[in-house]
Structures are given as C-alpha cells and as structure tokens.
Short mmCIF file of N, CA and C in Angstrom, two decimals:
data_model
loop_
_atom_site.label_atom_id
_atom_site.label_comp_id
_atom_site.label_asym_id
_atom_site.label_seq_id
_atom_site.Cartn_x
_atom_site.Cartn_y
_atom_site.Cartn_z
N UNK A 23 -14.98 -36.32 31.39
CA UNK A 23 -14.03 -34.74 31.44
C UNK A 23 -12.72 -34.94 31.90
N UNK A 24 -11.95 -34.24 31.22
CA UNK A 24 -10.55 -34.45 31.53
C UNK A 24 -10.18 -33.21 32.53
N UNK A 25 -9.38 -33.64 33.34
CA UNK A 25 -9.06 -32.59 34.53
C UNK A 25 -7.51 -32.62 34.66
N UNK A 26 -7.10 -31.51 34.44
CA UNK A 26 -5.42 -31.30 34.65
C UNK A 26 -5.06 -30.63 36.01
N UNK A 27 -4.13 -31.03 36.59
CA UNK A 27 -3.91 -30.22 37.63
C UNK A 27 -2.27 -29.82 37.60
N UNK A 28 -1.94 -28.65 38.18
CA UNK A 28 -0.61 -27.87 38.28
C UNK A 28 0.00 -27.84 39.47
N UNK A 29 1.26 -28.48 39.56
CA UNK A 29 1.95 -28.11 40.76
C UNK A 29 3.29 -27.37 40.59
N UNK A 30 3.83 -26.84 41.73
CA UNK A 30 4.83 -26.15 41.46
C UNK A 30 6.16 -26.62 42.25
N UNK A 31 7.31 -27.03 41.53
CA UNK A 31 8.43 -27.49 42.38
C UNK A 31 9.75 -26.85 42.00
N UNK A 32 10.71 -26.89 43.00
CA UNK A 32 11.90 -26.31 42.65
C UNK A 32 13.09 -27.63 42.64
N UNK A 33 14.12 -27.26 41.80
CA UNK A 33 15.13 -28.33 41.82
C UNK A 33 16.46 -27.69 41.52
N UNK A 34 17.36 -28.46 41.96
CA UNK A 34 18.83 -27.83 41.53
C UNK A 34 19.91 -28.91 41.01
N UNK A 35 20.96 -28.51 40.52
CA UNK A 35 22.05 -29.47 40.25
C UNK A 35 23.30 -28.67 40.25
N UNK A 36 24.39 -29.16 40.35
CA UNK A 36 25.77 -28.60 40.31
C UNK A 36 26.22 -28.58 38.99
N UNK A 37 25.49 -29.21 38.04
CA UNK A 37 26.11 -29.44 36.71
C UNK A 37 25.53 -28.45 35.81
N UNK A 38 24.00 -28.25 35.55
CA UNK A 38 23.52 -27.51 34.43
C UNK A 38 21.88 -27.27 34.83
N UNK A 39 21.41 -26.19 34.04
CA UNK A 39 20.12 -25.78 34.31
C UNK A 39 19.46 -27.08 33.59
N UNK A 40 19.77 -27.78 32.56
CA UNK A 40 19.14 -29.01 32.04
C UNK A 40 18.78 -30.17 33.06
N UNK A 41 20.11 -30.24 33.68
CA UNK A 41 20.12 -31.42 34.82
C UNK A 41 19.20 -31.08 35.91
N UNK A 42 18.93 -29.84 36.27
CA UNK A 42 18.08 -29.41 37.40
C UNK A 42 16.54 -29.77 36.85
N UNK A 43 16.41 -29.35 35.54
CA UNK A 43 14.82 -29.51 35.25
C UNK A 43 14.92 -31.21 35.27
N UNK A 44 15.78 -31.91 34.86
CA UNK A 44 15.57 -33.37 34.74
C UNK A 44 15.39 -34.08 36.13
N UNK A 45 15.92 -33.48 36.86
CA UNK A 45 16.05 -33.71 38.51
C UNK A 45 14.67 -33.46 39.11
N UNK A 46 14.03 -32.43 38.45
CA UNK A 46 12.61 -31.96 38.91
C UNK A 46 11.67 -33.05 38.30
N UNK A 47 11.75 -33.28 37.05
CA UNK A 47 10.79 -34.12 36.56
C UNK A 47 10.95 -35.69 37.36
N UNK A 48 12.18 -35.94 37.28
CA UNK A 48 12.46 -37.48 38.03
C UNK A 48 11.89 -37.43 39.38
N UNK A 49 12.10 -36.49 40.06
CA UNK A 49 11.39 -36.46 41.47
C UNK A 49 9.77 -36.57 41.51
N UNK A 50 9.17 -35.69 40.56
CA UNK A 50 7.78 -35.66 40.59
C UNK A 50 7.28 -37.08 39.98
N UNK A 51 7.88 -37.53 38.86
CA UNK A 51 7.29 -38.97 38.52
C UNK A 51 7.46 -40.03 39.41
N UNK A 52 8.16 -39.95 40.50
CA UNK A 52 7.95 -41.04 41.49
C UNK A 52 6.82 -41.11 42.11
N UNK A 53 6.06 -40.08 42.19
CA UNK A 53 4.77 -40.12 42.88
C UNK A 53 3.57 -39.66 42.13
N UNK A 54 3.77 -38.97 41.13
CA UNK A 54 2.71 -38.58 39.93
C UNK A 54 2.78 -39.16 38.72
N UNK A 55 1.70 -39.56 38.29
CA UNK A 55 1.52 -40.46 36.93
C UNK A 55 0.83 -39.35 36.05
N UNK A 56 0.97 -39.51 34.93
CA UNK A 56 0.30 -38.91 33.60
C UNK A 56 0.93 -37.36 33.46
N UNK A 57 2.12 -37.24 33.77
CA UNK A 57 2.92 -35.82 33.60
C UNK A 57 2.88 -35.39 32.19
N UNK A 58 2.28 -34.18 31.84
CA UNK A 58 2.15 -33.85 30.46
C UNK A 58 2.98 -32.84 30.24
N UNK A 59 3.47 -32.07 31.23
CA UNK A 59 4.64 -30.95 30.64
C UNK A 59 5.15 -30.51 32.08
N UNK A 60 6.50 -30.03 31.67
CA UNK A 60 7.20 -29.34 32.56
C UNK A 60 7.55 -27.95 31.99
N UNK A 61 6.95 -26.67 32.70
CA UNK A 61 7.15 -25.46 32.46
C UNK A 61 8.23 -24.78 33.41
N UNK A 62 9.42 -24.48 32.79
CA UNK A 62 10.21 -23.92 33.67
C UNK A 62 10.10 -22.19 33.75
N UNK A 63 9.71 -21.87 35.01
CA UNK A 63 9.02 -20.66 35.15
C UNK A 63 10.44 -19.68 35.43
N UNK A 64 11.47 -20.09 36.34
CA UNK A 64 12.57 -19.09 36.65
C UNK A 64 13.78 -20.00 36.63
N UNK A 65 15.02 -19.33 36.14
CA UNK A 65 16.22 -19.90 36.17
C UNK A 65 17.19 -19.13 37.23
N UNK A 66 17.94 -19.70 38.01
CA UNK A 66 18.70 -19.06 39.09
C UNK A 66 20.05 -19.85 39.25
N UNK A 67 21.21 -18.99 38.93
CA UNK A 67 22.36 -19.43 39.42
C UNK A 67 22.89 -18.85 40.38
N UNK A 68 23.44 -19.65 41.42
CA UNK A 68 23.94 -19.24 42.79
C UNK A 68 25.61 -19.69 42.83
N UNK A 69 26.28 -18.66 42.53
CA UNK A 69 27.80 -18.96 42.51
C UNK A 69 28.22 -19.61 43.91
N UNK A 70 29.16 -20.40 43.79
CA UNK A 70 29.70 -21.16 45.05
C UNK A 70 30.51 -20.00 45.87
N UNK A 71 30.99 -20.67 46.77
CA UNK A 71 31.81 -19.80 47.67
C UNK A 71 33.31 -19.87 47.22
N UNK A 72 34.12 -19.04 47.62
CA UNK A 72 35.58 -19.08 47.26
C UNK A 72 36.30 -20.59 47.39
N UNK A 73 35.97 -21.22 48.22
CA UNK A 73 36.82 -22.59 48.48
C UNK A 73 35.86 -23.69 47.87
N UNK A 74 34.88 -23.28 47.27
CA UNK A 74 34.20 -24.42 46.52
C UNK A 74 34.33 -24.76 45.15
N UNK A 75 34.19 -25.66 44.61
CA UNK A 75 34.42 -25.84 43.15
C UNK A 75 33.49 -25.07 42.11
N UNK A 76 32.19 -24.93 42.52
CA UNK A 76 31.30 -24.44 41.59
C UNK A 76 29.82 -23.90 42.36
N UNK A 77 29.05 -23.46 41.43
CA UNK A 77 27.90 -22.98 42.16
C UNK A 77 26.78 -24.18 41.93
N UNK A 78 25.46 -23.64 41.99
CA UNK A 78 24.20 -24.34 42.01
C UNK A 78 23.32 -23.70 40.83
N UNK A 79 22.83 -24.65 39.93
CA UNK A 79 21.92 -24.20 38.83
C UNK A 79 20.46 -24.61 39.69
N UNK A 80 19.53 -23.62 39.76
CA UNK A 80 18.26 -23.79 40.28
C UNK A 80 17.17 -23.53 39.22
N UNK A 81 15.90 -24.33 39.24
CA UNK A 81 14.94 -23.94 38.46
C UNK A 81 13.81 -23.98 39.28
N UNK A 82 12.67 -23.16 38.92
CA UNK A 82 11.28 -23.14 39.39
C UNK A 82 10.30 -23.60 38.49
N UNK A 83 9.62 -24.79 38.50
CA UNK A 83 8.95 -25.28 37.43
C UNK A 83 7.47 -25.43 37.86
N UNK A 84 6.51 -25.57 36.85
CA UNK A 84 5.31 -25.79 36.81
C UNK A 84 4.92 -27.18 36.32
N UNK A 85 4.58 -27.98 36.73
CA UNK A 85 4.39 -29.54 36.21
C UNK A 85 2.93 -29.59 36.14
N UNK A 86 2.60 -29.93 35.01
CA UNK A 86 1.17 -30.24 34.59
C UNK A 86 0.89 -31.72 34.22
N UNK A 87 -0.30 -32.29 35.17
CA UNK A 87 -0.37 -33.67 34.96
C UNK A 87 -1.77 -33.99 34.82
N UNK A 88 -2.34 -35.02 34.40
CA UNK A 88 -3.80 -35.30 34.05
C UNK A 88 -4.33 -35.96 35.28
N UNK A 89 -5.40 -35.72 36.11
CA UNK A 89 -6.01 -36.42 37.21
C UNK A 89 -6.76 -37.73 36.59
N UNK A 90 -6.47 -38.72 37.27
CA UNK A 90 -7.34 -39.91 36.89
C UNK A 90 -8.93 -39.79 37.40
N UNK A 91 -9.82 -40.23 36.45
CA UNK A 91 -10.93 -40.33 36.80
C UNK A 91 -11.17 -41.74 37.43
N UNK A 92 -12.00 -41.77 38.57
CA UNK A 92 -12.47 -43.12 39.14
C UNK A 92 -13.34 -43.98 38.47
N UNK A 93 -14.00 -43.37 37.53
CA UNK A 93 -14.94 -44.08 36.41
C UNK A 93 -14.30 -44.52 35.19
N UNK A 94 -12.90 -44.21 34.99
CA UNK A 94 -12.36 -44.72 33.82
C UNK A 94 -11.84 -46.17 33.91
#
C-alpha cells in the first residue's frame, strides 16, 4: 500500500517567489526522499526598510512525499 505524507514549510528569498519555492524544496530534499510535489499555499512580499535595498519574498508550502515501506 502506498502512503503519502504532507509537511508544511515556509521559505524566503530576497530575489523572487520562484527562488523562495526552490529554497523550500532544496531544504526539504536534504532530509526527505521521494518528494512528489510542492504546493504553494501562500505568497507574501515584505517590503524592506527605507535604508535596505529590497524586501523579502516569502512562501508557505505543502510538500508531499511518499513514505517508504520497510517490506519493499
């Protein structure tokens, strides 16, 4: 029987939403195998302060991966 698990993660980038999603996947992939999808639930842009060069792009994601069976 196949079993999938979903975890929620947040990530950010100073460059773009696309980079924030890639950062989320890269971090999860370091410790989780069999990642099947990354669903972006929320996008948030936080403008920088007046003395900063820019803001932050944040994403909240649901990551689905397959759980390995010990009998396989």
